[in-house]
mmCIF file of C-alpha atoms in Angstrom:
data_model
loop_
_atom_site.group_PDB
_atom_site.id
_atom_site.type_symbol
_atom_site.label_atom_id
_atom_site.label_comp_id
_atom_site.label_asym_id
_atom_site.label_seq_id
_atom_site.Cartn_x
_atom_site.Cartn_y
_atom_site.Cartn_z
ATOM 1 C CA MET A 1 6.008 -17.937 16.860
ATOM 2 C CA VAL A 2 4.829 -18.129 13.226
ATOM 3 C CA ASN A 3 1.594 -16.703 11.845
ATOM 4 C CA LYS A 4 -0.667 -18.096 9.112
ATOM 5 C CA ASP A 5 1.345 -16.276 6.422
ATOM 6 C CA GLY A 6 4.410 -18.262 7.453
ATOM 7 C CA ALA A 7 6.253 -15.253 8.861
ATOM 8 C CA LYS A 8 7.532 -14.613 12.342
ATOM 9 C CA GLN A 9 4.979 -12.772 14.433
ATOM 10 C CA GLY A 10 5.740 -9.413 15.945
ATOM 11 C CA ASN A 11 5.604 -8.569 19.616
ATOM 12 C CA LEU A 12 2.007 -9.147 20.698
ATOM 13 C CA THR A 13 2.475 -6.727 23.604
ATOM 14 C CA ASP A 14 3.429 -3.832 21.276
ATOM 15 C CA MET A 15 0.974 -1.183 22.462
ATOM 16 C CA VAL A 16 1.473 1.073 19.429
ATOM 17 C CA ALA A 17 0.459 -1.800 17.165
ATOM 18 C CA ARG A 18 -2.401 -2.812 19.440
ATOM 19 C CA GLN A 19 -3.881 0.694 19.534
ATOM 20 C CA PHE A 20 -3.671 1.098 15.765
ATOM 21 C CA VAL A 21 -5.301 -2.286 15.172
ATOM 22 C CA GLU A 22 -8.038 -1.684 17.745
ATOM 23 C CA ALA A 23 -8.777 1.740 16.237
ATOM 24 C CA ARG A 24 -8.961 0.274 12.724
ATOM 25 C CA LEU A 25 -11.284 -2.533 13.772
ATOM 26 C CA ALA A 26 -13.501 -0.115 15.688
ATOM 27 C CA ALA A 27 -13.445 2.488 12.880
ATOM 28 C CA ARG A 28 -12.350 4.964 15.540
ATOM 29 C CA ALA A 29 -10.100 7.955 14.950
ATOM 30 C CA LEU A 30 -6.932 8.471 16.990
ATOM 31 C CA ALA A 31 -6.173 11.928 18.369
ATOM 32 C CA GLY A 32 -2.414 11.427 18.044
ATOM 33 C CA PHE A 33 0.281 8.826 17.527
ATOM 34 C CA PRO A 34 -0.327 6.210 20.243
ATOM 35 C CA GLY A 35 3.142 6.285 21.779
ATOM 36 C CA GLU A 36 6.593 7.621 21.016
ATOM 37 C CA VAL A 37 7.097 8.501 17.358
ATOM 38 C CA PRO A 38 9.609 5.963 15.966
ATOM 39 C CA ALA A 39 13.062 7.395 15.438
ATOM 40 C CA ASP A 40 13.831 5.101 12.502
ATOM 41 C CA LEU A 41 12.163 2.911 9.892
ATOM 42 C CA ALA A 42 13.270 -0.315 11.596
ATOM 43 C CA THR A 43 11.213 0.605 14.669
ATOM 44 C CA GLY A 44 8.253 1.465 12.459
ATOM 45 C CA TYR A 45 8.460 -1.955 10.789
ATOM 46 C CA ARG A 46 8.606 -3.651 14.200
ATOM 47 C CA HIS A 47 5.304 -1.948 15.017
ATOM 48 C CA GLN A 48 3.972 -3.040 11.616
ATOM 49 C CA ASP A 49 4.989 -6.669 12.136
ATOM 50 C CA ALA A 50 3.304 -6.677 15.535
ATOM 51 C CA ALA A 51 0.153 -5.171 14.011
ATOM 52 C CA ILE A 52 0.113 -7.795 11.242
ATOM 53 C CA ALA A 53 0.229 -10.492 13.915
ATOM 54 C CA LEU A 54 -2.751 -8.905 15.677
ATOM 55 C CA TYR A 55 -4.878 -8.186 12.606
ATOM 56 C CA PRO A 56 -7.497 -10.902 11.919
ATOM 57 C CA ASP A 57 -6.922 -11.288 8.181
ATOM 58 C CA ARG A 58 -4.352 -12.604 5.707
ATOM 59 C CA ILE A 59 -2.017 -10.629 3.480
ATOM 60 C CA VAL A 60 -2.773 -10.774 -0.273
ATOM 61 C CA GLY A 61 -0.307 -8.139 -1.387
ATOM 62 C CA TRP A 62 1.749 -5.069 -0.551
ATOM 63 C CA LYS A 63 1.543 -1.356 -1.215
ATOM 64 C CA ILE A 64 4.651 0.691 -1.898
ATOM 65 C CA GLY A 65 4.818 4.334 -0.916
ATOM 66 C CA ARG A 66 7.356 7.130 -1.179
ATOM 67 C CA VAL A 67 9.718 8.308 1.499
ATOM 68 C CA GLY A 68 9.503 11.994 0.669
ATOM 69 C CA PRO A 69 12.537 13.924 -0.553
ATOM 70 C CA ASP A 70 12.738 15.825 2.752
ATOM 71 C CA PHE A 71 13.098 12.543 4.655
ATOM 72 C CA GLU A 72 15.152 10.515 2.166
ATOM 73 C CA PRO A 73 18.601 11.787 3.260
ATOM 74 C CA ARG A 74 17.808 10.990 6.900
ATOM 75 C CA PHE A 75 16.553 7.453 6.319
ATOM 76 C CA GLY A 76 18.543 6.467 3.235
ATOM 77 C CA ARG A 77 15.439 5.045 1.531
ATOM 78 C CA ASN A 78 13.004 6.394 -1.053
ATOM 79 C CA ARG A 79 10.302 3.741 -0.586
ATOM 80 C CA LEU A 80 8.292 2.103 2.177
ATOM 81 C CA ALA A 81 5.891 -0.845 2.291
ATOM 82 C CA GLY A 82 2.663 -1.906 3.961
ATOM 83 C CA PRO A 83 0.371 -4.945 3.741
ATOM 84 C CA ILE A 84 -2.871 -5.279 1.782
ATOM 85 C CA PHE A 85 -5.355 -7.638 3.451
ATOM 86 C CA SER A 86 -7.813 -9.966 1.736
ATOM 87 C CA ARG A 87 -11.035 -8.337 2.898
ATOM 88 C CA GLN A 88 -9.759 -4.929 1.801
ATOM 89 C CA LEU A 89 -9.327 -6.079 -1.803
ATOM 90 C CA ARG A 90 -12.134 -4.939 -4.107
ATOM 91 C CA HIS A 91 -12.659 -5.488 -7.814
ATOM 92 C CA ALA A 92 -13.747 -2.621 -10.032
ATOM 93 C CA GLY A 93 -17.016 -3.006 -11.931
ATOM 94 C CA ASP A 94 -19.408 -0.888 -13.944
ATOM 95 C CA ALA A 95 -20.877 0.755 -10.840
ATOM 96 C CA PRO A 96 -18.670 2.852 -8.516
ATOM 97 C CA THR A 97 -16.830 0.653 -6.023
ATOM 98 C CA THR A 98 -17.484 1.674 -2.426
ATOM 99 C CA PHE A 99 -14.643 1.752 0.071
ATOM 100 C CA PRO A 100 -14.454 2.808 3.735
ATOM 101 C CA ALA A 101 -12.920 6.098 4.872
ATOM 102 C CA PHE A 102 -12.010 6.750 8.513
ATOM 103 C CA VAL A 103 -14.178 9.625 9.753
ATOM 104 C CA GLY A 104 -11.860 11.918 11.708
ATOM 105 C CA GLY A 105 -8.829 10.038 10.363
ATOM 106 C CA PHE A 106 -7.028 10.052 7.036
ATOM 107 C CA ALA A 107 -8.353 8.874 3.664
ATOM 108 C CA ALA A 108 -7.040 9.310 0.119
ATOM 109 C CA ILE A 109 -7.024 7.689 -3.288
ATOM 110 C CA GLU A 110 -3.951 6.976 -5.402
ATOM 111 C CA ALA A 111 -3.789 5.911 -9.052
ATOM 112 C CA GLU A 112 -1.734 2.722 -9.223
ATOM 113 C CA PHE A 113 -0.213 0.228 -11.619
ATOM 114 C CA VAL A 114 -0.542 -3.128 -9.879
ATOM 115 C CA LEU A 115 1.774 -6.074 -10.541
ATOM 116 C CA VAL A 116 0.380 -9.587 -10.092
ATOM 117 C CA LEU A 117 3.111 -12.078 -9.233
ATOM 118 C CA GLY A 118 3.230 -15.251 -11.286
ATOM 119 C CA ALA A 119 5.966 -16.961 -9.259
ATOM 120 C CA ASP A 120 7.280 -17.208 -5.715
ATOM 121 C CA ALA A 121 10.371 -15.214 -4.827
ATOM 122 C CA PRO A 122 13.214 -17.232 -3.248
ATOM 123 C CA ALA A 123 12.830 -16.914 0.506
ATOM 124 C CA ASP A 124 16.367 -15.733 1.217
ATOM 125 C CA LYS A 125 17.130 -13.652 -1.881
ATOM 126 C CA THR A 126 17.822 -10.023 -0.994
ATOM 127 C CA ASP A 127 19.815 -8.953 -4.081
ATOM 128 C CA TRP A 128 17.791 -8.543 -7.274
ATOM 129 C CA THR A 129 18.297 -7.417 -10.860
ATOM 130 C CA ALA A 130 15.594 -5.850 -13.004
ATOM 131 C CA ASP A 131 15.393 -8.962 -15.187
ATOM 132 C CA GLU A 132 14.973 -11.192 -12.125
ATOM 133 C CA ALA A 133 12.199 -8.993 -10.795
ATOM 134 C CA ARG A 134 10.456 -8.910 -14.186
ATOM 135 C CA ALA A 135 10.480 -12.723 -14.257
ATOM 136 C CA LEU A 136 8.336 -12.771 -11.098
ATOM 137 C CA VAL A 137 5.523 -10.805 -12.757
ATOM 138 C CA GLY A 138 2.577 -12.569 -14.324
ATOM 139 C CA ALA A 139 0.468 -9.517 -15.189
ATOM 140 C CA MET A 140 -0.081 -5.807 -14.643
ATOM 141 C CA HIS A 141 -3.454 -4.209 -13.814
ATOM 142 C CA ILE A 142 -4.690 -0.682 -13.334
ATOM 143 C CA GLY A 143 -5.930 0.061 -9.841
ATOM 144 C CA ILE A 144 -6.608 2.506 -7.040
ATOM 145 C CA GLU A 145 -5.009 2.313 -3.620
ATOM 146 C CA THR A 146 -7.466 3.434 -0.968
ATOM 147 C CA ALA A 147 -5.035 4.911 1.518
ATOM 148 C CA GLY A 148 -6.293 5.336 5.040
ATOM 149 C CA SER A 149 -5.515 5.476 8.741
ATOM 150 C CA PRO A 150 -7.318 6.276 11.998
ATOM 151 C CA LEU A 151 -4.634 8.959 12.463
ATOM 152 C CA ALA A 152 -5.407 12.143 10.525
ATOM 153 C CA THR A 153 -1.832 13.458 10.793
ATOM 154 C CA ILE A 154 -0.134 10.237 9.666
ATOM 155 C CA ASN A 155 1.612 11.719 6.620
ATOM 156 C CA ALA A 156 2.618 14.929 8.388
ATOM 157 C CA LEU A 157 4.380 12.916 11.109
ATOM 158 C CA GLY A 158 6.649 11.252 8.579
ATOM 159 C CA PRO A 159 7.537 7.858 7.129
ATOM 160 C CA THR A 160 8.276 6.083 10.416
ATOM 161 C CA VAL A 161 4.683 6.737 11.471
ATOM 162 C CA VAL A 162 3.330 5.777 8.035
ATOM 163 C CA VAL A 163 5.204 2.471 8.247
ATOM 164 C CA SER A 164 3.877 1.801 11.755
ATOM 165 C CA ASP A 165 0.239 1.823 10.581
ATOM 166 C CA PHE A 166 0.315 -0.609 7.631
ATOM 167 C CA GLY A 167 1.999 1.941 5.379
ATOM 168 C CA ASN A 168 -1.162 4.080 5.531
ATOM 169 C CA ASN A 169 -3.028 1.473 3.454
ATOM 170 C CA ALA A 170 -6.731 0.709 3.775
ATOM 171 C CA GLY A 171 -7.290 -1.343 0.635
ATOM 172 C CA LEU A 172 -6.936 -1.806 -3.100
ATOM 173 C CA ILE A 173 -9.436 -1.573 -5.949
ATOM 174 C CA LEU A 174 -8.225 -3.811 -8.774
ATOM 175 C CA GLY A 175 -9.115 -2.903 -12.334
ATOM 176 C CA PRO A 176 -8.545 -4.548 -15.746
ATOM 177 C CA ALA A 177 -5.268 -6.042 -16.909
ATOM 178 C CA VAL A 178 -2.831 -3.993 -19.011
ATOM 179 C CA PRO A 179 -2.272 -5.772 -22.357
ATOM 180 C CA ASP A 180 1.371 -6.304 -23.358
ATOM 181 C CA TRP A 181 2.486 -4.457 -20.237
ATOM 182 C CA ALA A 182 6.131 -5.551 -20.520
ATOM 183 C CA ALA A 183 6.478 -3.984 -23.973
ATOM 184 C CA ARG A 184 5.086 -0.599 -22.927
ATOM 185 C CA ALA A 185 7.212 2.365 -21.898
ATOM 186 C CA ASP A 186 6.386 3.645 -18.416
ATOM 187 C CA ALA A 187 5.618 7.101 -19.826
ATOM 188 C CA SER A 188 2.942 5.596 -22.099
ATOM 189 C CA LEU A 189 0.974 4.293 -19.083
ATOM 190 C CA THR A 190 -0.876 7.532 -18.359
ATOM 191 C CA CYS A 191 -3.666 8.374 -15.919
ATOM 192 C CA GLU A 192 -5.674 11.262 -14.494
ATOM 193 C CA SER A 193 -7.384 11.394 -11.090
ATOM 194 C CA PHE A 194 -10.645 13.188 -10.298
ATOM 195 C CA ILE A 195 -12.461 13.955 -7.031
ATOM 196 C CA ASP A 196 -16.133 14.869 -7.433
ATOM 197 C CA GLY A 197 -15.519 15.531 -11.113
ATOM 198 C CA THR A 198 -12.573 17.897 -10.631
ATOM 199 C CA SER A 199 -9.145 16.877 -11.926
ATOM 200 C CA VAL A 200 -6.668 16.647 -9.043
ATOM 201 C CA GLY A 201 -3.636 15.141 -10.755
ATOM 202 C CA THR A 202 -2.187 13.693 -13.939
ATOM 203 C CA GLY A 203 0.757 11.381 -14.392
ATOM 204 C CA SER A 204 2.026 8.046 -15.587
ATOM 205 C CA ALA A 205 3.984 5.025 -14.429
ATOM 206 C CA ALA A 206 7.085 7.131 -15.126
ATOM 207 C CA GLU A 207 6.207 9.279 -12.094
ATOM 208 C CA ILE A 208 7.152 6.294 -9.911
ATOM 209 C CA PRO A 209 10.932 6.564 -9.301
ATOM 210 C CA GLY A 210 12.524 4.005 -11.608
ATOM 211 C CA GLY A 211 9.070 2.773 -12.643
ATOM 212 C CA PRO A 212 6.950 -0.098 -11.275
ATOM 213 C CA LEU A 213 9.712 -2.692 -11.653
ATOM 214 C CA GLU A 214 12.031 -0.623 -9.462
ATOM 215 C CA SER A 215 9.316 -0.748 -6.811
ATOM 216 C CA LEU A 216 9.220 -4.531 -7.108
ATOM 217 C CA LEU A 217 13.022 -4.692 -6.807
ATOM 218 C CA PHE A 218 12.788 -2.827 -3.512
ATOM 219 C CA LEU A 219 9.901 -4.900 -2.216
ATOM 220 C CA ALA A 220 11.373 -8.307 -3.063
ATOM 221 C CA ALA A 221 14.532 -7.547 -1.084
ATOM 222 C CA HIS A 222 12.632 -5.802 1.698
ATOM 223 C CA CYS A 223 10.157 -8.625 2.261
ATOM 224 C CA ALA A 224 12.842 -11.321 2.160
ATOM 225 C CA GLY A 225 14.768 -9.398 4.803
ATOM 226 C CA ARG A 226 11.672 -9.392 7.017
ATOM 227 C CA GLY A 227 11.064 -13.120 6.620
ATOM 228 C CA ARG A 228 8.010 -12.457 4.440
ATOM 229 C CA PRO A 229 9.083 -13.527 0.920
ATOM 230 C CA LEU A 230 6.759 -12.632 -1.937
ATOM 231 C CA LYS A 231 4.412 -15.368 -3.184
ATOM 232 C CA ALA A 232 2.735 -16.123 -6.504
ATOM 233 C CA GLY A 233 -0.646 -14.416 -6.744
ATOM 234 C CA MET A 234 0.297 -11.471 -4.554
ATOM 235 C CA LEU A 235 -0.730 -8.007 -5.727
ATOM 236 C CA ILE A 236 1.910 -5.279 -5.639
ATOM 237 C CA SER A 237 0.604 -1.725 -5.708
ATOM 238 C CA THR A 238 3.700 -0.007 -7.051
ATOM 239 C CA GLY A 239 3.244 3.657 -6.138
ATOM 240 C CA ALA A 240 1.117 6.745 -6.629
ATOM 241 C CA ALA A 241 1.205 7.779 -10.299
ATOM 242 C CA THR A 242 -0.699 11.081 -9.945
ATOM 243 C CA GLY A 243 -0.083 11.870 -6.276
ATOM 244 C CA ILE A 244 -1.959 11.329 -3.018
ATOM 245 C CA HIS A 245 -5.445 12.823 -3.176
ATOM 246 C CA ASP A 246 -7.364 13.357 0.067
ATOM 247 C CA ILE A 247 -10.971 12.224 0.063
ATOM 248 C CA ALA A 248 -13.818 12.276 2.592
ATOM 249 C CA ALA A 249 -16.789 10.002 3.097
ATOM 250 C CA GLY A 250 -19.481 10.906 0.584
ATOM 251 C CA GLN A 251 -17.063 11.975 -2.140
ATOM 252 C CA ARG A 252 -16.591 10.172 -5.452
ATOM 253 C CA ALA A 253 -13.322 9.538 -7.223
ATOM 254 C CA ARG A 254 -12.428 8.437 -10.729
ATOM 255 C CA VAL A 255 -9.108 7.492 -12.241
ATOM 256 C CA ASP A 256 -9.030 7.537 -16.026
ATOM 257 C CA PHE A 257 -6.280 5.364 -17.515
ATOM 258 C CA GLY A 258 -7.162 6.279 -21.114
ATOM 259 C CA ALA A 259 -7.443 3.294 -23.443
ATOM 260 C CA LEU A 260 -6.737 0.968 -20.503
ATOM 261 C CA GLY A 261 -10.040 1.864 -18.848
ATOM 262 C CA ALA A 262 -11.272 3.858 -15.865
ATOM 263 C CA ILE A 263 -12.163 3.079 -12.248
ATOM 264 C CA ASP A 264 -14.910 4.868 -10.319
ATOM 265 C CA CYS A 265 -15.253 4.673 -6.555
ATOM 266 C CA LEU A 266 -17.195 6.164 -3.665
ATOM 267 C CA ALA A 267 -15.882 6.767 -0.153
ATOM 268 C CA VAL A 268 -18.306 5.729 2.608
ATOM 269 C CA PRO A 269 -17.906 6.045 6.380
ATOM 270 C CA ALA A 270 -15.861 3.210 7.853
ATOM 271 C CA THR A 271 -17.803 0.973 10.216
ATOM 272 C CA PRO A 272 -16.540 -1.444 12.887
ATOM 273 C CA GLY A 273 -15.190 -4.748 11.597
ATOM 274 C CA VAL A 274 -12.461 -5.894 9.256
#
């Protein structure tokens, strides 16, 4: 069976996926992981594929997260991926951008450098060079990932659980384009994150292991291997540049990217719906 994104659908009877999707759509917190915690990333991605098949929206991009150093030796990976859906994409403006936070679940903001793809990736290509990955990119933007899950303990339970619930993603706020992005050193792309006016982290694109293009290298191979090749126009949120910063409904966040601009946002309680 093939879904509207042209990828094979996951198992529609996957009860882990079903419970995560139902909780997201109902804006309802989960008391614990809804099943047996996956022993490996492959099982987590099977849950994710099943959840994508159940979720009533289309994928417009992907977020990339870290597999923490404590877990990396066990899983042999330092990155993970999750989908970004169309109705969870927001565009930054002059006023703070509102985004939903799961009350009783998990919510955070992450400063991001977002790649916009200008070309399709070959459907079966799983081996990439940096130059090949760079050729896929049409632009870079500043942005904020609005991380979120109905499960408050999602990060504490580890990367297999994070993967199972859309990579702990709940949306993306897209900001202005980065001029001459390809000519800039990663360390020059700096940012600082604030919650309610208090600085909670500083960093740059160099904080992302190998930089944003290394994230794209991973994702291009990963998505091809899952039968979900990257397409022109997709948005790739390449990784947290200042860390993962917890936020609750009613709190405001700001990420200052210096001369590249700033993005302000406001967390509001999630309500039922997509």
